Coordinates of C-alpha atoms and ligand atoms in Angstrom, one line a residue:
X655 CA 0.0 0.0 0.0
X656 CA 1.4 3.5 -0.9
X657 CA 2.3 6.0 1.7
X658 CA -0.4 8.5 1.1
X659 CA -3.3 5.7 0.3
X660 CA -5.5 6.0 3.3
X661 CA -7.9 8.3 1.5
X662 CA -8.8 5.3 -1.6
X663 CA -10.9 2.9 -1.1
X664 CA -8.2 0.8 -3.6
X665 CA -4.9 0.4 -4.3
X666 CA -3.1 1.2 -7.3
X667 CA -3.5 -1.2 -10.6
X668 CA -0.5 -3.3 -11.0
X669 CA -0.3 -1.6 -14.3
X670 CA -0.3 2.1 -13.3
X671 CA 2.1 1.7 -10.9
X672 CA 4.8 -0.2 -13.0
X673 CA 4.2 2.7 -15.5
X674 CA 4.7 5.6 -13.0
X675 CA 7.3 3.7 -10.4
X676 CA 10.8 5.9 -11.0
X677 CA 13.0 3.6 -9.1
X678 CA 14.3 2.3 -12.2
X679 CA 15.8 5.5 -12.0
X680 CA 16.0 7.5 -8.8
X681 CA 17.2 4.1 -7.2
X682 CA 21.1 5.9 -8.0
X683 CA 19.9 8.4 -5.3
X684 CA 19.5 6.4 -2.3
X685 CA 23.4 7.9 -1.0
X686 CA 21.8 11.5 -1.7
X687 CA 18.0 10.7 -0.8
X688 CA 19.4 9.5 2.6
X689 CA 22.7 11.9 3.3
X690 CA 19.3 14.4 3.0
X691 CA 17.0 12.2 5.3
X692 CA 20.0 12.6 8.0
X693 CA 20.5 16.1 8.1
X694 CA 17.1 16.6 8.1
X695 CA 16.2 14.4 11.0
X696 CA 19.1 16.3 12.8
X697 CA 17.2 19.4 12.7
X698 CA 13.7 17.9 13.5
X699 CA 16.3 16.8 17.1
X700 CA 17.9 20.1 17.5
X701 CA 14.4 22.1 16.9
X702 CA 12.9 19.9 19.5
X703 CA 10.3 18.2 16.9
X704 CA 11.8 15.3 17.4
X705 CA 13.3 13.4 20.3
X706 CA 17.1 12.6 20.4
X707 CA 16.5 9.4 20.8
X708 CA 14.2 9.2 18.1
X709 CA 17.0 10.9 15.8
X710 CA 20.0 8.1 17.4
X711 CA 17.5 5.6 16.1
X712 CA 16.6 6.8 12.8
X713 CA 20.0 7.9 11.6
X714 CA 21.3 4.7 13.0
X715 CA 18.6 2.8 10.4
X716 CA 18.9 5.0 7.5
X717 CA 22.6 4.0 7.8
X718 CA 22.2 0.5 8.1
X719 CA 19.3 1.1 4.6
X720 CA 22.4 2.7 3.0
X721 CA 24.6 -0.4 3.7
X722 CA 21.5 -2.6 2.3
X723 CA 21.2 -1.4 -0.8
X724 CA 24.8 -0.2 -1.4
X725 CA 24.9 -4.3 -0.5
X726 CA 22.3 -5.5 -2.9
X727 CA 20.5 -6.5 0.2
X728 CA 17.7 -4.4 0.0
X729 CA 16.0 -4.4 -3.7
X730 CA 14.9 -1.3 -5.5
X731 CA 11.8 -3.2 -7.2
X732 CA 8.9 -1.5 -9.2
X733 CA 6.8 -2.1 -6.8
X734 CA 8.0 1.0 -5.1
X735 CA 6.8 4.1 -6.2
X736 CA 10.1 5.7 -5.8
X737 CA 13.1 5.8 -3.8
X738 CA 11.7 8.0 -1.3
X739 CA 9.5 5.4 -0.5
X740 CA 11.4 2.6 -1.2
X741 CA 13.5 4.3 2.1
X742 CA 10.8 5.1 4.5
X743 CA 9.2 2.3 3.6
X744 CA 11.8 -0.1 5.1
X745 CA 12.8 2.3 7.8
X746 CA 9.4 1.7 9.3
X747 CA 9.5 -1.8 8.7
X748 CA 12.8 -1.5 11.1
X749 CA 11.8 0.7 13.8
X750 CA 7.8 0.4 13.4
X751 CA 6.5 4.0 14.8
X752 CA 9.9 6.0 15.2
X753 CA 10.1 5.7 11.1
X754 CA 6.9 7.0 10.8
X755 CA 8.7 10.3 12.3
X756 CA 10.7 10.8 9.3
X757 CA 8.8 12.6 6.7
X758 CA 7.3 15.0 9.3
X759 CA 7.6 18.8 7.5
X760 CA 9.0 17.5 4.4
X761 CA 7.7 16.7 1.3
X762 CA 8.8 14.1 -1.8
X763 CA 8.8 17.6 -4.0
X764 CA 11.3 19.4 -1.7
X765 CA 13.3 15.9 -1.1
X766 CA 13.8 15.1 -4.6
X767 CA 15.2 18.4 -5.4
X768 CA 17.6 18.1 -2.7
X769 CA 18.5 14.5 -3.9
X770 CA 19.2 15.6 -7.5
X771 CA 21.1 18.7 -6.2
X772 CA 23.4 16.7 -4.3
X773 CA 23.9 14.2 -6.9
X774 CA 25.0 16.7 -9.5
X775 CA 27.6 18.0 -7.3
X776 CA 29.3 15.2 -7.2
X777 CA 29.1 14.5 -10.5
X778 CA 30.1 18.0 -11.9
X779 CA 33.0 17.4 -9.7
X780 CA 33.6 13.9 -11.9
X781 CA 32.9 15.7 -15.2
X782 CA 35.7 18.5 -14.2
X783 CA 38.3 16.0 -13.5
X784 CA 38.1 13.8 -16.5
X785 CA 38.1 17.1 -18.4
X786 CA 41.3 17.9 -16.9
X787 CA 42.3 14.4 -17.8
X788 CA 41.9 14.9 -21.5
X789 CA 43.4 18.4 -21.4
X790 CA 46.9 16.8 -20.1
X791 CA 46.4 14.2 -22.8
X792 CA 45.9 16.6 -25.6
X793 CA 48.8 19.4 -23.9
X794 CA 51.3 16.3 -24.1
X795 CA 50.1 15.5 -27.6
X796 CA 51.0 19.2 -28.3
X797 CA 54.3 19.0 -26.9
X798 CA 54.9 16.4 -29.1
X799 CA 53.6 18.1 -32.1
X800 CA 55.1 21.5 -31.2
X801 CA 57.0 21.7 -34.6
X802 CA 54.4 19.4 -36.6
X803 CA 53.4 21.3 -39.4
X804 CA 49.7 20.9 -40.4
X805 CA 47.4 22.8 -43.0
X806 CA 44.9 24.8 -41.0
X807 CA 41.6 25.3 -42.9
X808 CA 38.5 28.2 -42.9
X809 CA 35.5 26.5 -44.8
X810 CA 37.8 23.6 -44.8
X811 CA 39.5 25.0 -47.5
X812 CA 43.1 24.4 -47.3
X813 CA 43.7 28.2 -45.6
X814 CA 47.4 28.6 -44.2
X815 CA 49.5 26.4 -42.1
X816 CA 49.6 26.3 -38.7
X817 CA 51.4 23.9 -35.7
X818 CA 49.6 21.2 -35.1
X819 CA 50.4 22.0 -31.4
X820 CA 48.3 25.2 -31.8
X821 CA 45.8 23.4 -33.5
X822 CA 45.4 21.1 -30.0
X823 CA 45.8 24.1 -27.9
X824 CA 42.4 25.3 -29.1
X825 CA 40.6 22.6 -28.3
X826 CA 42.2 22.7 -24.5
X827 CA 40.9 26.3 -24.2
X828 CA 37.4 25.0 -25.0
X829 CA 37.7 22.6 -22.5
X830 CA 38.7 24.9 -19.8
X831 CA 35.7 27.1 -20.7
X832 CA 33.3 23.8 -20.6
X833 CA 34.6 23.3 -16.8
X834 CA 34.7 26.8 -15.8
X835 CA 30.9 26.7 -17.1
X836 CA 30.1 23.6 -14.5
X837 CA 32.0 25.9 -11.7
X838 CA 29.7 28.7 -12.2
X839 CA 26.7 26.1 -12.1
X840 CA 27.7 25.0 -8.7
X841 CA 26.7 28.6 -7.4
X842 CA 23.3 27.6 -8.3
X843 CA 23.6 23.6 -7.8
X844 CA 24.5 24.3 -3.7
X845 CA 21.0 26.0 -2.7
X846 CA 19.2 23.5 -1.0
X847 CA 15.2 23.8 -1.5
X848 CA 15.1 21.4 1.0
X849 CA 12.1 22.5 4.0
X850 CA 10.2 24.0 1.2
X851 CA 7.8 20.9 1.9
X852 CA 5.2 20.2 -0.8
X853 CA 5.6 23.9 -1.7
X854 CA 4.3 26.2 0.3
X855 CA 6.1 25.6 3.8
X856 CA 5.4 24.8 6.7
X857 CA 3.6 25.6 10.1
X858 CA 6.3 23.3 12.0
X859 CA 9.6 25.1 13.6
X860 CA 11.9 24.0 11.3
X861 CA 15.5 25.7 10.4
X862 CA 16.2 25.8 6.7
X863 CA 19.5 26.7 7.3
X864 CA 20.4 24.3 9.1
X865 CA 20.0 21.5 6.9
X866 CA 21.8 23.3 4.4
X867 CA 25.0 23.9 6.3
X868 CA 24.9 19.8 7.3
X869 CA 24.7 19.2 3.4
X870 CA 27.4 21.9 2.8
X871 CA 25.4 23.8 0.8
X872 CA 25.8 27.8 0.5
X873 CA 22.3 29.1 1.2
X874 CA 18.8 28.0 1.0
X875 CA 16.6 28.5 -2.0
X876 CA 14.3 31.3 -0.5
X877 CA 11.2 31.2 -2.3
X878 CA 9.5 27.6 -1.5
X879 CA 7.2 27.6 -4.2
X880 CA 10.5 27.9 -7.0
X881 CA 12.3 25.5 -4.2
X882 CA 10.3 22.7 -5.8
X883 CA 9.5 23.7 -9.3
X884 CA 13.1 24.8 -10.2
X885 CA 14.6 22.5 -13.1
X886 CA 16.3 25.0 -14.5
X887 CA 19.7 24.3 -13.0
X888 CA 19.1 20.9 -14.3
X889 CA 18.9 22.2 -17.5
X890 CA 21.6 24.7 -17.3
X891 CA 23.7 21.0 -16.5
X892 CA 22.6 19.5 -19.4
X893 CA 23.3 22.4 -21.3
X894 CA 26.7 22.4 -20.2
X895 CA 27.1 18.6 -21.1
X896 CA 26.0 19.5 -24.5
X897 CA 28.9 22.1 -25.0
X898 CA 31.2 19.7 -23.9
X899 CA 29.9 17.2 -26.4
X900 CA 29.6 19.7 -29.2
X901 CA 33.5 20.0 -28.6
X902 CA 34.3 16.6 -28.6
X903 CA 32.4 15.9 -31.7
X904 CA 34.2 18.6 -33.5
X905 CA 37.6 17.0 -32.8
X906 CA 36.0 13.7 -33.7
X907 CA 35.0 14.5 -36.7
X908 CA 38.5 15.7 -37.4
X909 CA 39.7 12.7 -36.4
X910 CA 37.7 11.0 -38.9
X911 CA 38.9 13.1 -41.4
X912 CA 42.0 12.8 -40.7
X913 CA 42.2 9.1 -40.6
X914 CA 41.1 9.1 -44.2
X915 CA 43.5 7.9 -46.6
X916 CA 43.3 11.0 -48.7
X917 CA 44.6 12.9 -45.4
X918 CA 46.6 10.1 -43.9
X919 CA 47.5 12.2 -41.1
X920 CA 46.1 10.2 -37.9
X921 CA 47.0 6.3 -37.4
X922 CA 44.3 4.6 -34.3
X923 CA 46.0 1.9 -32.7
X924 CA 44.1 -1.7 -33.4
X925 CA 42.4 -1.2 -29.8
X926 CA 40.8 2.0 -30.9
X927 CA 39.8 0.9 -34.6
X928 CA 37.6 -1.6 -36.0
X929 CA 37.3 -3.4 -39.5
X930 CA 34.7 -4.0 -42.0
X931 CA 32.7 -7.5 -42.3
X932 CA 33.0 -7.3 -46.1
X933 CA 36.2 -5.2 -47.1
X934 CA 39.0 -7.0 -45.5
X935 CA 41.3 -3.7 -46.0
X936 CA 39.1 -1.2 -44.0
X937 CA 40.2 0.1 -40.5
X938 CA 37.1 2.3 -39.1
X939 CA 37.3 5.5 -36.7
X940 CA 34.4 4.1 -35.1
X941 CA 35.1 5.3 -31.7
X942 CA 35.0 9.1 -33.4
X943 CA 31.9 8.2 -35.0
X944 CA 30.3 7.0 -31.5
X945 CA 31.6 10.2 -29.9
X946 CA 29.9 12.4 -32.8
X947 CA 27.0 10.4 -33.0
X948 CA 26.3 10.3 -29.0
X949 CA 26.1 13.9 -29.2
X950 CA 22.4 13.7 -30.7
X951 CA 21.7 11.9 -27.6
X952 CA 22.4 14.8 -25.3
X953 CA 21.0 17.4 -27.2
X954 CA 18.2 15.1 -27.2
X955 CA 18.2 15.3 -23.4
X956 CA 18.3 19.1 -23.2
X957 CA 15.4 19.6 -25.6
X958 CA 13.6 16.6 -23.8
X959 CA 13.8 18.8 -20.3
X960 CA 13.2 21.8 -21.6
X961 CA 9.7 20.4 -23.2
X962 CA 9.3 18.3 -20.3
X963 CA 9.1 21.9 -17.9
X964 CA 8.0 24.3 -21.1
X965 CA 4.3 24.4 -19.9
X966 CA 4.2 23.2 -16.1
X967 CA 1.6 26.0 -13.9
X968 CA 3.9 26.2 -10.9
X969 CA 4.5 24.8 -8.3
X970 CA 5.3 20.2 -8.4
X971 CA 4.0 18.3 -11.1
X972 CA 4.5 14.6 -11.6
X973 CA 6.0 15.4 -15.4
X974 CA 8.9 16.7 -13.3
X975 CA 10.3 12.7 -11.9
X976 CA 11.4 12.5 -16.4
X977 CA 13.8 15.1 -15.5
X978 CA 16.3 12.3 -13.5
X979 CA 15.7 10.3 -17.6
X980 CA 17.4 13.2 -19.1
X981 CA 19.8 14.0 -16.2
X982 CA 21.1 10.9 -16.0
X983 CA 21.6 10.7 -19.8
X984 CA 23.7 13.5 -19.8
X985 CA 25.8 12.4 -17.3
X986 CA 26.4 9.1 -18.3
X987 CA 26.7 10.1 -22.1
X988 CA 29.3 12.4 -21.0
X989 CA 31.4 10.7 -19.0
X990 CA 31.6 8.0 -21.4
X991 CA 32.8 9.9 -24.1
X992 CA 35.2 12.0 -22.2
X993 CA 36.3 8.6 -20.9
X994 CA 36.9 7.1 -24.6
X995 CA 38.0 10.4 -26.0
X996 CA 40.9 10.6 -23.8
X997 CA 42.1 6.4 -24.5
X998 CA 41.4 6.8 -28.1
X999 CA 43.8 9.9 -28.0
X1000 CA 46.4 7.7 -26.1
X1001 CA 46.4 5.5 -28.6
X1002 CA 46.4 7.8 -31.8
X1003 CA 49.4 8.4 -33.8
X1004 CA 50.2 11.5 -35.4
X1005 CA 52.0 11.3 -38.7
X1006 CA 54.6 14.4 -38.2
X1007 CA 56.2 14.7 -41.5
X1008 CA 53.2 14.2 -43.8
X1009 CA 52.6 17.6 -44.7
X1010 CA 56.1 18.9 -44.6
X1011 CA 56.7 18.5 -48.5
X1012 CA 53.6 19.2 -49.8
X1013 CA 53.0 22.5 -48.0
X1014 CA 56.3 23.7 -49.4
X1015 CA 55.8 26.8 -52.0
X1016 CA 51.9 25.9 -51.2
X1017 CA 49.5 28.1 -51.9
X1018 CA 48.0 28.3 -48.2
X1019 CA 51.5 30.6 -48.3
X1020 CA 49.8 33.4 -50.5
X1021 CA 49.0 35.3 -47.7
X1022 CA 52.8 35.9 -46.7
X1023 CA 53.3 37.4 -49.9
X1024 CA 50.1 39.7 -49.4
X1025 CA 52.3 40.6 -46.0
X1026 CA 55.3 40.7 -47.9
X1027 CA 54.3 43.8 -50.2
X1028 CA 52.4 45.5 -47.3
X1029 CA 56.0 45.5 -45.3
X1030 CA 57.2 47.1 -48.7
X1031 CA 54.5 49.8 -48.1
X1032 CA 51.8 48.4 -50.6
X1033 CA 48.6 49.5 -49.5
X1034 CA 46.8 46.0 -48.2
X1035 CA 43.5 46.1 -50.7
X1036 CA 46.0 46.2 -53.6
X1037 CA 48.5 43.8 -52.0
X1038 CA 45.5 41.1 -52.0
X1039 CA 44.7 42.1 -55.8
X1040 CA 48.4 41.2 -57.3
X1041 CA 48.7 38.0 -54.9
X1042 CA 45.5 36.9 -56.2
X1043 CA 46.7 37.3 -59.9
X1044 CA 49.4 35.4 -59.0
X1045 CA 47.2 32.3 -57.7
X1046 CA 45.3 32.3 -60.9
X1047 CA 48.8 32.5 -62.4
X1048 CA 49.8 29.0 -60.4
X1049 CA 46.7 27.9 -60.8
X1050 CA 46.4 27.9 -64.6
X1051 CA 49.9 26.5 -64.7
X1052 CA 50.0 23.7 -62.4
X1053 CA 52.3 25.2 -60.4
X1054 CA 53.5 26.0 -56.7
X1055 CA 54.5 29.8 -55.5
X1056 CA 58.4 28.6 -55.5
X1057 CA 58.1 27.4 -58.7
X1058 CA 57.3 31.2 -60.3
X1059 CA 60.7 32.8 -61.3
X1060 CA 61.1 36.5 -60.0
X1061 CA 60.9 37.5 -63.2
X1062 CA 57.6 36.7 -63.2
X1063 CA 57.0 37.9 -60.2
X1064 CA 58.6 41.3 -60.9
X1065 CA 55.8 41.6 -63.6
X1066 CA 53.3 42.0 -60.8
X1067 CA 54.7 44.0 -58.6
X1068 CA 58.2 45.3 -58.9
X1069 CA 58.5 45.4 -55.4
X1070 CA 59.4 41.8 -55.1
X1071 CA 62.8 41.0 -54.4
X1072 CA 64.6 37.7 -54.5
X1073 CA 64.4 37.0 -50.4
X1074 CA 60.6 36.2 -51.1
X1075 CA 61.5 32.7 -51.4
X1076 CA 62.3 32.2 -48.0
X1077 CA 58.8 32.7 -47.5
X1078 CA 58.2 29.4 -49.6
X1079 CA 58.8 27.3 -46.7
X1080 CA 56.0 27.2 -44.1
X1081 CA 57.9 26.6 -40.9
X1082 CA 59.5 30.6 -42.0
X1083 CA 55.8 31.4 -42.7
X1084 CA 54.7 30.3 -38.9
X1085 CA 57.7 31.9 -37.5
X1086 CA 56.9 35.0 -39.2
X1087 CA 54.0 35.6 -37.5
X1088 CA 54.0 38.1 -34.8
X1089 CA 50.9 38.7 -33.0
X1090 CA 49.8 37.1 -29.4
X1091 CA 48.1 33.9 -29.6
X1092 CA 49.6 33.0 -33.3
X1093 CA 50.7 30.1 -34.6
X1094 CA 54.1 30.9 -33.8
X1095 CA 56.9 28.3 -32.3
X1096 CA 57.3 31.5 -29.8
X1097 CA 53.4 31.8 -29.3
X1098 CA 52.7 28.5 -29.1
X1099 CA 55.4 27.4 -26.7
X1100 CA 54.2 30.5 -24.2
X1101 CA 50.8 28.7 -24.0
X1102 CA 51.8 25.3 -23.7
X1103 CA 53.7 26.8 -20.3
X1104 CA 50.6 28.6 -19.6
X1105 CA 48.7 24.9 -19.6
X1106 CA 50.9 23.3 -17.5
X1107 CA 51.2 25.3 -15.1
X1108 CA 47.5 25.6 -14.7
X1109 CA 46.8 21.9 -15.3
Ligands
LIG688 N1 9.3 10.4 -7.9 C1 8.9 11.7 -7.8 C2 9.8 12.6 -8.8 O1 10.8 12.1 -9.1 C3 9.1 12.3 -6.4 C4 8.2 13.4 -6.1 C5 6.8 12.9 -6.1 N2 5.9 13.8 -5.5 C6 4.6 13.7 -5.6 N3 3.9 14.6 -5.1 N4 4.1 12.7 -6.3 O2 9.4 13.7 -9.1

């Protein structure tokens, strides 16, 4: 029989419940659901609601519950309505009456905002450190690769070349942005709405702020009515996840280009590649492919919250228990990929010299000759204008920029001098550049210090 059943005459059908039971999912809350329980048990004591003894006994049982279930002991079945119950439930079955003490100026609405609260805080602290785990992976990678020339592309057009240190650099400063983004969530993450009760309060003497110091929390959510209708940090969560995702499917997709025969510039080790059933020479990025296609599934989640709460008349309503679907979906799909992103990046080679010769008098270098003439005091526009003739010059002819004789140069622009093919070579053309942040040996070798000395 359910805990608020005295007013039906029946009991649930077997089929409603099974269909609106959210153990399957909130069971993961039972640490949180009774860390929560606890603290608030300790201030029913210290307000005098409760006895001391009653608290001794209660905590004692919820802590024995914990070991239960943590045990396998205790079964999180369907027949439960949630964990909540699942909890009380067999804490009354332990201590008959005292049990029944437990829920006194509390709420399921206010408790399972608490519970979800404290579970993200742990696991944004989780999410943070296997970010910082795939940042030292990628900054080693980019200490490797800190003279590795590489093509770097606009529109994925082959634009001008670039370390491929720099290159991983970038995706590092995305990453940092993705955890400083769960930081600032925490703000919001560590108000507990806990003593909001169903939503309105309560008339018993309880102390708010109590509870949340016990759970370490910063402050209470004032307002009780938000206290339990709030999902929005949730979402905010998710919405983080998804940035981090979006990243990681950015460099998987480069992965996968990379590994491409045409661009033959990434090897996966045998672990971290798989063949095809029909063409014996195929070796698959599949583990990219996961990564980028896994994204869909937390977007999915965010857009599934935020429909989930786009409509809801305030204060609790039941649609709310599909927020822990799309929570814990986010999570897990996170963690996973961060997980597999960092291995598969252990276990990637990066072919060093494959672009060395072919970027050589290449035209990704045009743009050093537009610098070239603005040095010689060409205004820019016009700079641009006589490099670009002499693409469509290369172009026509099949050739590369080194391959033009300064005669022919000297026919569009007589400021070109015979020290403009030095320029030729990219590793001059990445050296060349100046400005903070470039591609730069220089540049690039200030921000791998910067990394490591923050990671
Ligand atoms: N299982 C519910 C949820 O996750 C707990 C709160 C239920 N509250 C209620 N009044 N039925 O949202």
């Amino acid at each position: 029989m359910a805990i608020w059943n005295s007013r039906f005459k029946k009991s649930l059908a077997e089929s409603a419940l099974k269909f609106s039971s959210s153990i399957d999912l909130d069971g993961r809350l039972y640490n949180e659901d009774i860390d929560g329980s606890i603290a608030h048990i300790k201030m029913l004591s210290k307000a005098k609601v409760i006895s001391k003894d009653d608290e001794k006994k209660i905590v004692h049982a919820l802590e024995e519950i914990r070991k239960e279930i943590s045990e396998g002991k205790l079964k999180l079945t369907w027949d439960k309505e949630d964990i909540h119950t699942a909890i009380e439930e067999r804490l009354t079955e332990k201590i008959g009456e005292t049990g029944k003490r437990l829920h006194t100026a509390r709420s399921r609405n206010d408790q399972i905002a608490l519970d979800e609260k404290l579970y993200l805080r742990k696991e944004i602290d989780k999410l943070i450190k296997l970010i910082s785990s795939f940042q030292k992976v990628l900054l080693k990678k980019a200490e490797e690769h800190k003279l590795t020339i590489v093509p770097g592309y606009t529109h994925l057009q082959r634009a001008q070349p670039i370390l491929f240190a720099h290159h991983l650099l970038a995706y590092i400063e995305m990453l940092q942005r993705d955890k400083e983004r769960f930081c600032d969530l925490l703000k919001r993450v560590n108000k507990s709405p806990l003593g909001a009760a169903a939503f309105a309060g309560t008339s018993i003497q309880i102390d708010r702020n109590f509870t949340a110091k016990i759970l370490k929390m910063d402050s209470i959510i004032e307002n009780s009515i938000d206290a339990v209708s709030d999902r929005d940090t949730l979402i905010e969560f998710i919405a983080a996840c998804s940035i981090v995702m979006m990243h990681l499917s950015r460099l998987s997709e480069e992965l996968i280009l990379w590994s491409s025969q045409e661009f033959s510039f990434v090897v996966f080790d045998d672990e971290y590649a798989t063949g095809s059933s029909l063409m014996p020479q195929k070796k698959n990025p599949d583990f990219a492919e996961l990564i980028r296609s896994k994204t869909g599934r937390v977007y999915g989640s965010l857009i599934g919250l935020l429909t989930v709460m786009k409509a809801l008349p305030l204060a609790y309503n039941r649609d709310m228990q599909e927020d822990k679907f799309h929570l814990f979906n986010a999570i897990d799909t996170t963690k996973d990929c961060l997980k597999i992103i960092t291995e598969l990046f252990i276990h990637t080679s990066f072919n060093k010299n494959r672009f060395e010769e072919e970027l050589k008098g290449d035209l990704s270098l045009a743009t050093d000759l537009v610098d070239y003439l603005v040095k010689k005091d060409v205004p820019f526009r016009k700079a641009h204008h006589i490099v670009g003739k002499i693409v469509e010059k290369c172009v026509e002819n099949n050739i590369k920029l080194h391959q033009l004789e300064l005669k022919d140069y000297k026919k569009f622009s007589r400021k070109f001098e015979n020290d403009i093919y030095n320029l030729f070579d990219p590793l001059i053309s990445i050296s060349n550049k100046k400005s903070a942040g470039s591609t730069s040996p220089i540049e690039v070798e200030k921000q791998i210090k910067k990394w490591k000395n923050i990671l």
